[in-house]
Short mmCIF file of C-alpha atoms in Angstrom, two decimals:
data_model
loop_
_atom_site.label_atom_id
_atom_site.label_comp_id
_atom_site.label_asym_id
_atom_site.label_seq_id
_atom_site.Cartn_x
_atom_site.Cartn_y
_atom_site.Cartn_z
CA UNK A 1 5.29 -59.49 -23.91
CA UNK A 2 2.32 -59.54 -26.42
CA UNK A 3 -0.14 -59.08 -23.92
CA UNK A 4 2.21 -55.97 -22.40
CA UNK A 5 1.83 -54.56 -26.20
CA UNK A 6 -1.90 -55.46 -27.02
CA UNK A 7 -1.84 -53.21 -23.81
CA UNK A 8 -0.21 -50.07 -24.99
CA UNK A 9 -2.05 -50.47 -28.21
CA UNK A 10 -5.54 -50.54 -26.25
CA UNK A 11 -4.41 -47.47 -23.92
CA UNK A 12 -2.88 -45.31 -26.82
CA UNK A 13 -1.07 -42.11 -26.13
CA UNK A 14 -2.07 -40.44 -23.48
CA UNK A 15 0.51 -37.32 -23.77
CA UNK A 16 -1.27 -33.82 -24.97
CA UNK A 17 -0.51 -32.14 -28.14
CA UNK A 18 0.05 -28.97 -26.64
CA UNK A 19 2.07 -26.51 -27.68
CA UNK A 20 1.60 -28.05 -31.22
CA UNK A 21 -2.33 -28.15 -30.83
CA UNK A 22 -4.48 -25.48 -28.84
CA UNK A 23 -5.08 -26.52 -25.20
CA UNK A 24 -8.49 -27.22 -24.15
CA UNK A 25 -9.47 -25.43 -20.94
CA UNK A 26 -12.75 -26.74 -18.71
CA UNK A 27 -15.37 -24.42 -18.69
CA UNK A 28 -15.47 -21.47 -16.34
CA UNK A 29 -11.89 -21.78 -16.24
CA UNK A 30 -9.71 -18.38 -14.48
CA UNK A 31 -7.24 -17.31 -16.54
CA UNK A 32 -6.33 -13.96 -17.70
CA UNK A 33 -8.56 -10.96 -16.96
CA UNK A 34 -10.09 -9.46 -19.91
CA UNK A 35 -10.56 -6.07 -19.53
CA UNK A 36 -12.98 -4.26 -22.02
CA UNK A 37 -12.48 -0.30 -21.38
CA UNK A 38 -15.24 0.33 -23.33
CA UNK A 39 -17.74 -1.08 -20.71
CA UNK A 40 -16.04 -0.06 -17.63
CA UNK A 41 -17.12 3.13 -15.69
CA UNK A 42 -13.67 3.72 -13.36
CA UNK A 43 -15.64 3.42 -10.30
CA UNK A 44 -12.77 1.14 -8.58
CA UNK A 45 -14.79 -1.49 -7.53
CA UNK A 46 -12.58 -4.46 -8.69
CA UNK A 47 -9.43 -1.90 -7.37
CA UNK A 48 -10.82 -2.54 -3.59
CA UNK A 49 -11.64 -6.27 -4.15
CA UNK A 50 -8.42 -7.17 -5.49
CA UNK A 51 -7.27 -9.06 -2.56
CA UNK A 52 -3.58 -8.81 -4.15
CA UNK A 53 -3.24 -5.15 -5.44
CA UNK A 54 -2.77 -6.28 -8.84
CA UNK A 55 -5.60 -4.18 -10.11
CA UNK A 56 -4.92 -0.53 -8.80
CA UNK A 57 -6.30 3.46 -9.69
CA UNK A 58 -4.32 6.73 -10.13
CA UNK A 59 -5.99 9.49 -10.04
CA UNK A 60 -4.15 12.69 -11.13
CA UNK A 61 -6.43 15.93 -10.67
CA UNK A 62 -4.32 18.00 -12.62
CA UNK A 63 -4.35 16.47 -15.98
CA UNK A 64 -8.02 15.14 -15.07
CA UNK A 65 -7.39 11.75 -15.52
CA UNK A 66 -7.66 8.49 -13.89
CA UNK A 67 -5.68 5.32 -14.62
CA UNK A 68 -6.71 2.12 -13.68
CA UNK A 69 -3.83 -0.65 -14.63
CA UNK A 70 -3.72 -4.52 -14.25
CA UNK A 71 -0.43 -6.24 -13.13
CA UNK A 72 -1.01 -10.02 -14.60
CA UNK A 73 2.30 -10.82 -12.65
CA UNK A 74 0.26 -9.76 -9.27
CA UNK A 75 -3.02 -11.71 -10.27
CA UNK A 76 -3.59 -14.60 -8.28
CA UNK A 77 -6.77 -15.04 -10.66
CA UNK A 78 -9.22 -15.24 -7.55
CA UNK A 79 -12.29 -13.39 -10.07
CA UNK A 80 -13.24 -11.40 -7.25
CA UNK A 81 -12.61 -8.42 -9.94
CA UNK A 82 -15.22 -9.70 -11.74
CA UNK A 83 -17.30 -10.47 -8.79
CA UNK A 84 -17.71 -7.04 -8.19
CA UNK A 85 -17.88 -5.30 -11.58
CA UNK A 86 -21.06 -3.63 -11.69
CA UNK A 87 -21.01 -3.26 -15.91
CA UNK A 88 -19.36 -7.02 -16.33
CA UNK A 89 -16.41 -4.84 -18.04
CA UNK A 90 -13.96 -7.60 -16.43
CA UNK A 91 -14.37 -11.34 -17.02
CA UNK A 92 -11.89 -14.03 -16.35
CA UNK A 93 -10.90 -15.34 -20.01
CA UNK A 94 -9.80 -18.74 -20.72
CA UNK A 95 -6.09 -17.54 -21.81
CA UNK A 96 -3.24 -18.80 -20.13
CA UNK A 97 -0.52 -17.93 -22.49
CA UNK A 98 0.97 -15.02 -20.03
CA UNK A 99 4.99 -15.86 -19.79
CA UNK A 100 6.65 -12.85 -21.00
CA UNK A 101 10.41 -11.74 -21.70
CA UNK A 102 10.06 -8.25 -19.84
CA UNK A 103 7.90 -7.37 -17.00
CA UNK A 104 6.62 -4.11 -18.49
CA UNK A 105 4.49 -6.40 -20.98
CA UNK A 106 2.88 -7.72 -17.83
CA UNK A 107 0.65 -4.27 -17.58
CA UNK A 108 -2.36 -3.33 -18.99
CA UNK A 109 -3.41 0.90 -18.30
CA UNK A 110 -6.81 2.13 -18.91
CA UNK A 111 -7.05 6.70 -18.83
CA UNK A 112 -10.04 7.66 -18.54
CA UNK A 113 -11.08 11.30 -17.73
CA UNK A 114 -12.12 13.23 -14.78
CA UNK A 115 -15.54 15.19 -15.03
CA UNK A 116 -16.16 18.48 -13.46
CA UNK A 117 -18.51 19.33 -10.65
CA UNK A 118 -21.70 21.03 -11.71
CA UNK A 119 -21.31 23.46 -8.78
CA UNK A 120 -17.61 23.93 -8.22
CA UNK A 121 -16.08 22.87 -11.34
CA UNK A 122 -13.06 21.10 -10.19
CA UNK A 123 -12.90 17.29 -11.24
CA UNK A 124 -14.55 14.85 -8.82
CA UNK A 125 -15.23 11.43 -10.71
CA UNK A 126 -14.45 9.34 -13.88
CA UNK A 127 -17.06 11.19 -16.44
CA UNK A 128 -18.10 8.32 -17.58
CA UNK A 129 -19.29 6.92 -14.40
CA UNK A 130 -21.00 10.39 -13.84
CA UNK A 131 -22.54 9.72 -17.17
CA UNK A 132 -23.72 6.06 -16.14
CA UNK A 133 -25.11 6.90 -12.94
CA UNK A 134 -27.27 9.69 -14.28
CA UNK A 135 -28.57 7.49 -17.17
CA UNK A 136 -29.15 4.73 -14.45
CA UNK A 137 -30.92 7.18 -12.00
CA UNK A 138 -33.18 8.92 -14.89
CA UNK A 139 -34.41 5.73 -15.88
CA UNK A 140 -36.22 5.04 -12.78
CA UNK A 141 -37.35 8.32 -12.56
CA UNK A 142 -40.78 9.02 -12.08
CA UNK A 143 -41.28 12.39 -14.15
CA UNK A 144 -38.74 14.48 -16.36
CA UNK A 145 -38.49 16.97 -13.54
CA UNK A 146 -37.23 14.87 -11.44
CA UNK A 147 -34.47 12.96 -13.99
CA UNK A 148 -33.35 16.53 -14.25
CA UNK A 149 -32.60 16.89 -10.44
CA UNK A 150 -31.10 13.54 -10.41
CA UNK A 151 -28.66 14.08 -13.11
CA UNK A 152 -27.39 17.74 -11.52
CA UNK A 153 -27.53 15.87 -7.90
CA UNK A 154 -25.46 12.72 -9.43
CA UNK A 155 -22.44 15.72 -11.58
CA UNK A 156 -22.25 17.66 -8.46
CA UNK A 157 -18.97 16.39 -6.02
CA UNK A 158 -19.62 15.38 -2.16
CA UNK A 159 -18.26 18.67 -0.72
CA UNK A 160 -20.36 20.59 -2.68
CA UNK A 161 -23.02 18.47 -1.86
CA UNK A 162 -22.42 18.16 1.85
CA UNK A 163 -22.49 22.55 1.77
CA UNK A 164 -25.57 22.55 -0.03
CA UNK A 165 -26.87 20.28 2.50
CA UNK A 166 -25.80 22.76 4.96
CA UNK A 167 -27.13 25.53 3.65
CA UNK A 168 -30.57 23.87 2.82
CA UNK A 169 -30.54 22.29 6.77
CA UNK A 170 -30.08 26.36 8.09
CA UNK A 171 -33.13 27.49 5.53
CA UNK A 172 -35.35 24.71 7.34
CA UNK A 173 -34.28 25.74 10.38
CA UNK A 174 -35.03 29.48 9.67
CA UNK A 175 -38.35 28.60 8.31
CA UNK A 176 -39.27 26.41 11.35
CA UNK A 177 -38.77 28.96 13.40
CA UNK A 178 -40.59 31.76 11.43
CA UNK A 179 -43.02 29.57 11.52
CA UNK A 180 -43.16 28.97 15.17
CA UNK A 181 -42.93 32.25 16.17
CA UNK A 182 -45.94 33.05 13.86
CA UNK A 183 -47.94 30.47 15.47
CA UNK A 184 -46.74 31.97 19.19
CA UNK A 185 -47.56 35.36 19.01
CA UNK A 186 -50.82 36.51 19.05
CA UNK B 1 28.10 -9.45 5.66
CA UNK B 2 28.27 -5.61 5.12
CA UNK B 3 25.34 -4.08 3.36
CA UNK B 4 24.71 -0.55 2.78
CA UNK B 5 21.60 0.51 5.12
CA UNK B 6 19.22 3.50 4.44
CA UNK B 7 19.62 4.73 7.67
CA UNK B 8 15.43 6.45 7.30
CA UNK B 9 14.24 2.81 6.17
CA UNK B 10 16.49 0.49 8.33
CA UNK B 11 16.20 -1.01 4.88
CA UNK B 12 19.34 -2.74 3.31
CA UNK B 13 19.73 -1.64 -0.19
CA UNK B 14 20.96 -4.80 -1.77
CA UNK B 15 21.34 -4.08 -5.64
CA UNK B 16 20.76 -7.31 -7.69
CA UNK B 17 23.24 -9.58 -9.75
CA UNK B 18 24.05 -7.74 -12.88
CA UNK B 19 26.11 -9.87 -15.76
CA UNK B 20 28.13 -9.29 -18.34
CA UNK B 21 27.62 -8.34 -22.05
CA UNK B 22 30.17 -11.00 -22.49
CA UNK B 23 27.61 -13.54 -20.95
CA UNK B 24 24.28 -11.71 -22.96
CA UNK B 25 26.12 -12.56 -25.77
CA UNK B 26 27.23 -15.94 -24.69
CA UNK B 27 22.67 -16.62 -23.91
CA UNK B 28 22.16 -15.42 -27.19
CA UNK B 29 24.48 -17.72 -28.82
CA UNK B 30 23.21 -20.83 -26.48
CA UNK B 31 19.50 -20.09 -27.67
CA UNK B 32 20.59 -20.09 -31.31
CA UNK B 33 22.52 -23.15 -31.70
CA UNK B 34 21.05 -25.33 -28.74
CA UNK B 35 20.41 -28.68 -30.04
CA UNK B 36 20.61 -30.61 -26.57
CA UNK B 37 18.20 -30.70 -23.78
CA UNK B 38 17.47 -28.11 -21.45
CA UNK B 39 18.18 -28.75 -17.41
CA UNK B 40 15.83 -27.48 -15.63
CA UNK B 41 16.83 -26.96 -11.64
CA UNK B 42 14.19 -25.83 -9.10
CA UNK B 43 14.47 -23.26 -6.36
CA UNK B 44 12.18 -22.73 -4.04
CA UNK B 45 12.75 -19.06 -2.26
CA UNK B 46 9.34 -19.52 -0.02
CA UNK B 47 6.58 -20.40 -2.19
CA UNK B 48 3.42 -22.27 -0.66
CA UNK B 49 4.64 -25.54 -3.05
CA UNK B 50 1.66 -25.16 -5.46
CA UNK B 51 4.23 -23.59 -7.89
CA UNK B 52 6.15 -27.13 -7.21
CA UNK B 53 2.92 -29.17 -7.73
CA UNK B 54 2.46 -27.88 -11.49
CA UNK B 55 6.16 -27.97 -12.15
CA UNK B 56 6.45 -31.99 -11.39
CA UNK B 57 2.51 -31.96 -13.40
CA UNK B 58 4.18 -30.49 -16.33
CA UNK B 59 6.97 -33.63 -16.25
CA UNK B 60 4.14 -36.24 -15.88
CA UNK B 61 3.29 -38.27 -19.00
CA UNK B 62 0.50 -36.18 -19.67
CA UNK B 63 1.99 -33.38 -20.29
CA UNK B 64 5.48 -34.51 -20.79
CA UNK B 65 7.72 -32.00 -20.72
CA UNK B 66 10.58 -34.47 -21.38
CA UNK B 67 9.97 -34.66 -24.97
CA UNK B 68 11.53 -31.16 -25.21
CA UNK B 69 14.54 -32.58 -23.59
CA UNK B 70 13.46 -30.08 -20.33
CA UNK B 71 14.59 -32.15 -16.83
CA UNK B 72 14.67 -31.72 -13.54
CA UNK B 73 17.89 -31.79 -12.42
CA UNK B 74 19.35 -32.51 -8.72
CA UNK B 75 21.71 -29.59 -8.62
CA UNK B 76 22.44 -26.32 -9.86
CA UNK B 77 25.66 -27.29 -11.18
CA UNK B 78 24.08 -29.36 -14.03
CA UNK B 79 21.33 -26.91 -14.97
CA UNK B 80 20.90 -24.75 -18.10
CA UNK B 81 17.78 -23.39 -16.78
CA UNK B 82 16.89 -22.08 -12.95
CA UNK B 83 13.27 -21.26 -12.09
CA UNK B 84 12.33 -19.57 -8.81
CA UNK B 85 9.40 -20.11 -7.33
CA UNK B 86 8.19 -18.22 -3.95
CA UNK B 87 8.28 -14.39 -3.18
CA UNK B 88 12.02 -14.58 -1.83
CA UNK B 89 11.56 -14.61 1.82
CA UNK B 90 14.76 -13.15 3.52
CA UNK B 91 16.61 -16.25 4.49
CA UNK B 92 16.11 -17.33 0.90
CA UNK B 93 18.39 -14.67 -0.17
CA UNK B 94 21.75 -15.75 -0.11
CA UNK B 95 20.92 -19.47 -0.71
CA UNK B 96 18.57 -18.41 -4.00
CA UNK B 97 22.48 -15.98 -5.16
CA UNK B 98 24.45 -19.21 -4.35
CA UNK B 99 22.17 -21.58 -6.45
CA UNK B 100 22.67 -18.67 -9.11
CA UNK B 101 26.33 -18.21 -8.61
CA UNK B 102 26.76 -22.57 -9.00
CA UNK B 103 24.99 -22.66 -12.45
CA UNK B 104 27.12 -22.06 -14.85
CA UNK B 105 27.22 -19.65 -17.61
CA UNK B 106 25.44 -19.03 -20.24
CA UNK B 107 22.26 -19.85 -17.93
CA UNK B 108 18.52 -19.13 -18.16
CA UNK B 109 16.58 -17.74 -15.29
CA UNK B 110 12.65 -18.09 -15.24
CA UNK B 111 10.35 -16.61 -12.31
CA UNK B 112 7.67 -18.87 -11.51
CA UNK B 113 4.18 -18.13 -10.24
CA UNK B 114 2.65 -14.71 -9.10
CA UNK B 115 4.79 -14.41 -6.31
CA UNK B 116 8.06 -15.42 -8.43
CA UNK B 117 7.16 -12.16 -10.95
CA UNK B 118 6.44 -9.58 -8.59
CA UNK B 119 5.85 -10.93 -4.87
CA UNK B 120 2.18 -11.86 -5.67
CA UNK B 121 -0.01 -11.86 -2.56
CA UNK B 122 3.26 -11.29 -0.55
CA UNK B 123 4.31 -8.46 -2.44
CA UNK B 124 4.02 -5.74 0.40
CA UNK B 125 5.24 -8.18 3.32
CA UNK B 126 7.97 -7.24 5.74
CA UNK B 127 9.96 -10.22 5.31
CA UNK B 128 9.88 -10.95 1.64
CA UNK B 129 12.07 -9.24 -1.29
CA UNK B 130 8.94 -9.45 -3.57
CA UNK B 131 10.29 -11.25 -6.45
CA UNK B 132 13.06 -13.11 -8.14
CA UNK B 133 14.36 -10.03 -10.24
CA UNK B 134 14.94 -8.25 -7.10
CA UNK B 135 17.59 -10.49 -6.79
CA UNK B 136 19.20 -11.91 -9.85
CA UNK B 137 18.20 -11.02 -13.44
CA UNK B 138 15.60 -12.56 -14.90
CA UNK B 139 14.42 -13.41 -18.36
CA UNK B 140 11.19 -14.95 -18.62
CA UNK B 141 8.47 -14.62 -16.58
CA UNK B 142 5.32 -16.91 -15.92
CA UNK B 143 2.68 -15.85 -13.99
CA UNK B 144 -0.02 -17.42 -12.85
CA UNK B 145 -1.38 -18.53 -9.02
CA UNK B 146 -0.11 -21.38 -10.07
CA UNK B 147 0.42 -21.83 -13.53
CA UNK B 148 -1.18 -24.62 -15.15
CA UNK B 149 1.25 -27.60 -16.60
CA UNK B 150 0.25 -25.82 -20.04
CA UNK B 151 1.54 -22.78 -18.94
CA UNK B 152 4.64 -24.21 -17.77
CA UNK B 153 5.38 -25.62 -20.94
CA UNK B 154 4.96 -22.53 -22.88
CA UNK B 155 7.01 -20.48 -20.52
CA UNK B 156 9.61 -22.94 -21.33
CA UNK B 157 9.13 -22.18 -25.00
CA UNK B 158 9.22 -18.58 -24.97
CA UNK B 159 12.57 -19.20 -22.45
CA UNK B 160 13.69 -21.44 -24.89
CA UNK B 161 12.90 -19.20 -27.73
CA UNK B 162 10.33 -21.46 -29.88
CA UNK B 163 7.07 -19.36 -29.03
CA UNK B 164 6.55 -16.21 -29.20
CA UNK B 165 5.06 -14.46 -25.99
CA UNK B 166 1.64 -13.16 -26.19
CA UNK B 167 0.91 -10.28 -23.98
CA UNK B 168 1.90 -7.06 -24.89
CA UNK B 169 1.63 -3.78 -22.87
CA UNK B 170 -1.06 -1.81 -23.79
CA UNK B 171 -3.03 1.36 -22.70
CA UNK B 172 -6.18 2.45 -23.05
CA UNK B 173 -7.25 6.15 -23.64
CA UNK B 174 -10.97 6.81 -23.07
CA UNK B 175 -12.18 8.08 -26.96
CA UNK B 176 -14.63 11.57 -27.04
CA UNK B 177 -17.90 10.55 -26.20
CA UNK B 178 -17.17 7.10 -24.93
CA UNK B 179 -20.08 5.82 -23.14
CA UNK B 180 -20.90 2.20 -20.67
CA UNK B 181 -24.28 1.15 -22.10
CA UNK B 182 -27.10 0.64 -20.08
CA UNK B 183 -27.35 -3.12 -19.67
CA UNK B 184 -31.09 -4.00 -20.90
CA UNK B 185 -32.74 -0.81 -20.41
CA UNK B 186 -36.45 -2.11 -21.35
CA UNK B 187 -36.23 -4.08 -17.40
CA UNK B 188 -36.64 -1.59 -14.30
CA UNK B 189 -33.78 -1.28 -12.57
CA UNK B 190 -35.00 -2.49 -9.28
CA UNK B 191 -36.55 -5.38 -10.88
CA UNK B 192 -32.58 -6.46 -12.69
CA UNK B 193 -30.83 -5.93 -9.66
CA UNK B 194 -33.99 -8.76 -7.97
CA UNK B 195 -33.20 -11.33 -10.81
CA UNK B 196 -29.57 -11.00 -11.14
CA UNK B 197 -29.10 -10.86 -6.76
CA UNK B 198 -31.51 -14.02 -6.66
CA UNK B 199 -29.37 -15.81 -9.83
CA UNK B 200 -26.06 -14.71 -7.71
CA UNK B 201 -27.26 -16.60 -4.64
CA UNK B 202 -28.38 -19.43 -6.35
CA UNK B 203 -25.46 -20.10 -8.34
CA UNK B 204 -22.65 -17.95 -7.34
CA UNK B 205 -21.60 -15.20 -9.23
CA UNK B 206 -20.13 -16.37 -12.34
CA UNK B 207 -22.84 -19.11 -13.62
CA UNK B 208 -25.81 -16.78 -11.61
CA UNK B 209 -24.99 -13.55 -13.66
CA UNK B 210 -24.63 -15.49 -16.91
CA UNK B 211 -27.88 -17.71 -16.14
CA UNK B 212 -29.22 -13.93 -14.94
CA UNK B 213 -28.12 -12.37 -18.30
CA UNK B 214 -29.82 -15.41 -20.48
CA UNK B 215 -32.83 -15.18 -18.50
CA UNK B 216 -33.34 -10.97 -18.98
CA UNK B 217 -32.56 -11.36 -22.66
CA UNK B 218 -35.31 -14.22 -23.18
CA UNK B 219 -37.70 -11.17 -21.47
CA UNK B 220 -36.60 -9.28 -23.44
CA UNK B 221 -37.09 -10.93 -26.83
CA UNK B 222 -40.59 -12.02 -25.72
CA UNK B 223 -41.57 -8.51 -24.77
CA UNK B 224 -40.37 -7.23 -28.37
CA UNK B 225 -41.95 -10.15 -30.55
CA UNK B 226 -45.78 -10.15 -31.19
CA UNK B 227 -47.90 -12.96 -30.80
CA UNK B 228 -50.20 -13.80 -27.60
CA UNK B 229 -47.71 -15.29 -25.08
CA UNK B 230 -48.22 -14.51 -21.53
CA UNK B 231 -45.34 -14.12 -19.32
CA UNK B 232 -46.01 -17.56 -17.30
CA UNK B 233 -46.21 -19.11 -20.87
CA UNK B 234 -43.30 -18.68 -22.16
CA UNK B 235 -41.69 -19.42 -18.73
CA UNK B 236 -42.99 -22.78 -18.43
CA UNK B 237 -41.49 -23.15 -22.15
CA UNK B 238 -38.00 -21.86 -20.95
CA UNK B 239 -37.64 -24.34 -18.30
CA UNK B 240 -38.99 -27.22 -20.43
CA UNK B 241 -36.26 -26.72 -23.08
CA UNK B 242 -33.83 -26.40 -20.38
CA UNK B 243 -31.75 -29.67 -19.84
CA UNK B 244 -30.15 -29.63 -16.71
CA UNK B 245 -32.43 -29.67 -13.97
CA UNK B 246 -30.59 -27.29 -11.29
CA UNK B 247 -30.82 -24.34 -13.95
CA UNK B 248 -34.29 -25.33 -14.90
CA UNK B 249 -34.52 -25.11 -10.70
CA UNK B 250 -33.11 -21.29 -11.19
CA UNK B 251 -35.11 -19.96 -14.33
CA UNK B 252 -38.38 -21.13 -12.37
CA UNK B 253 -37.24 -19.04 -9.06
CA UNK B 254 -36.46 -15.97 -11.43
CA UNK B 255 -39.80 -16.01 -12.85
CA UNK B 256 -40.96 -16.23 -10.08
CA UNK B 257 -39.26 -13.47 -9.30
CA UNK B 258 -40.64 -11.32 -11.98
CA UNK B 259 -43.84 -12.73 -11.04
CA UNK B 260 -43.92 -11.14 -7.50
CA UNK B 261 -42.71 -7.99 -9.18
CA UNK B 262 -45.83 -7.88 -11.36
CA UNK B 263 -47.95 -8.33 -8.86
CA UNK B 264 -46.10 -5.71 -6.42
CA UNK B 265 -45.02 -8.04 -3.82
CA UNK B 266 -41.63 -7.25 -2.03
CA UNK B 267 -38.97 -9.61 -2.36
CA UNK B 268 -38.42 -12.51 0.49
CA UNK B 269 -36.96 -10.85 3.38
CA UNK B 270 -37.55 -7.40 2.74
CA UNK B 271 -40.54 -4.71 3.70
CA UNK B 272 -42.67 -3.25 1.31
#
């Protein structure tokens, strides 16, 4: 009996404190996703990687705005989200306090706005990533001239990029043929 | 059984349990004035039994969810609380409303685990209702793929009443003139995405782009403070402070890294 006591005495209590005390999580651990809209560019990156459609993007053309929205009752907390975040605007937090009394508390919305083609003017992208990508390409730009073209070439949409194309593809093929014919005749 | 069919879906419309104000007011007055324990019984409407691995952690001594009078009971008749687990395959439906219809009133129902809350990684499946409240009401929800014993224990609290929950809905509305910032402009592009790719494969994405990020601020604070340091320097100095040898292993691949880079070498694998 004493030894049985000396025992318990040595092992002590081995119950946690929690909810009375703060829980310590290991490090690295995957709990809530912390989104910070301030650092995140709408591109949908972490909408295509979400293996459970918990993350997901609206995109409504006529109010120009696109919603991106987190469902923590979806999230199987796999970090693939923040895998692929290119501006580490999503990071796995160490909060696992989630139980809720209604299901609407479960969401989290981001609106961010739709910016206008250069050529067309009808919205094509999240302005901000427009904004991003232009800063990004103009830093590794090699003169000013050149930052310039990459900023109109990264604000103008695909269609209106894919016609330009079109057009520009015809003008070579004009000019290759002026050219040829030139050379032929005598 | 006779269910109303949407004759374009084939798809039974089945609208779930409603109860009473009689019985609201009946929970209320249970969650006031409860001064016993709290019987907790378990159904399991298709889950993958992780849900049922954390549950039975949360009653070990560790975490001992006992000492708030919450136990696992053997049938639904004795239970106060009912937590579904699982995404509520379809043959789980009618025995999930008759473990529902045994408790009795006032009673408490909790939805366990991602798939519990809204279907989870099931949600869009052909053979699952995609979540408890599709079927009976619920009234506090714990998500989580599982959720930890700790979790567990505080969903029982908020169920209970004694917590508060945490989350809130929120949303977002991009300011005027918000703007992502560069992350550290002073390195060449081609040269971050080098170090952070070679940090990634190294040490998988979570650890590599946080060793990455350490590793890009340190070039950056040398390149800003004056004094006669060379770039191999203060290297060597980085991975002699560092303690644990496998990031000490990294740093010294990512300088040498930015090494290559100086000297205009392509990285391994790739064409100039």
């Amino acid at each position: 009996m004493l030894k049985l006591l000396k025992e318990i005495f040595r092992t002590g209590e081995a119950t946690v404190k929690y909810p009375f005390a703060p829980m310590p999580v290991c490090k690295d651990f995957r709990g809530k996703p912390e989104h910070k809209a301030e650092d995140c560019i709408a591109c949908a990156a972490c909408t295509v990687a979400c293996p459970a459609n918990a993350i997901g993007m609206e995109t409504d053309t006529a109010a120009g705005s696109r919603t991106w929205s987190i469902d923590y009752g979806r999230c199987v907390f796999c970090g693939r989200c923040e895998e692929s975040c290119p501006t580490s605007a999503i990071r796995l937090s160490d909060d696992f306090e989630l139980a809720v009394g209604s299901k609407a508390d479960l969401t989290r919305k981001a609106v961010f706005t739709l910016a206008d083609c250069a050529c067309c003017g009808k919205p094509f992208a999240p302005a901000k990533e427009v904004d991003y990508v232009a800063r990004l390409l103009s830093q590794s730009a090699r003169s000013a001239e050149e930052a310039d073209r990459l900023r109109l070439t990264a604000s103008t949409c695909p269609a209106c990029k894919r016609a330009q194309d079109v057009h520009h593809i015809a003008d070579m093929g004009i000019a290759r043929q002026m050219t040829q014919e030139l050379e032929t005749t005598p | 059984m006779n269910v109303p069919l949407d004759p374009k879906t084939l798809v039974a419309e089945m609208s779930p349990v409603s109860t009473s104000e009689h019985i609201a007011a009946m929970k209320k007055a249970l969650l006031k004035n409860i001064q016993r324990s709290a019987y907790v019984y378990r159904v399991d409407c298709g889950g993958c039994n992780g849900c049922e691995i954390e549950i039975f952690s949360s009653i070990t001594p560790v975490f001992d969810a006992e000492r708030f009078g919450i136990k696992v009971v053997a049938s639904p008749r004795h239970a106060d609380i009912l937590l579904f687990t699982g995404a509520v395959t379809r043959a789980m439906r009618m025995p999930g409303l008759r473990a529902y219809e045994a408790a009795p009133d006032p009673k408490i129902v909790v939805s366990y685990g991602a798939c519990g809350c809204t279907g989870g990684i099931f949600h869009d499946l052909y053979c699952v209702w995609g979540g408890t409240d599709n079927i009976v009401p619920v009234d506090v929800y714990i998500p989580g793929c599982p959720p930890t014993p700790a979790a567990t224990i505080h969903g029982f609290a908020v169920a209970l009443g004694l917590l508060e929950q945490k989350l809130k809905a929120e949303t977002h509305v991009e300011a005027a003139g918000e703007t992502a910032a560069l992350p550290h402009p002073d390195i060449p592009y081609a040269l971050r995405v080098r170090l952070e790719r070679e940090a990634r494969r190294m040490a998988g994405y979570r650890q590599g782009r946080d060793i990455a990020e350490e590793f890009m601020a340190l070039l950056e604070g040398r390149a800003h403070t004056p004094g006669s340091f060379t770039l191999l320097e203060c290297m060597m100095e980085a991975i002699a402070e560092e303690r644990d040898p496998r990031r000490a292993e990294i740093i010294g691949h990512l300088a040498e890294v930015v090494q290559q880079a100086i000297r205009g070498e392509a990285p391994r694998g790739e064409t100039p």
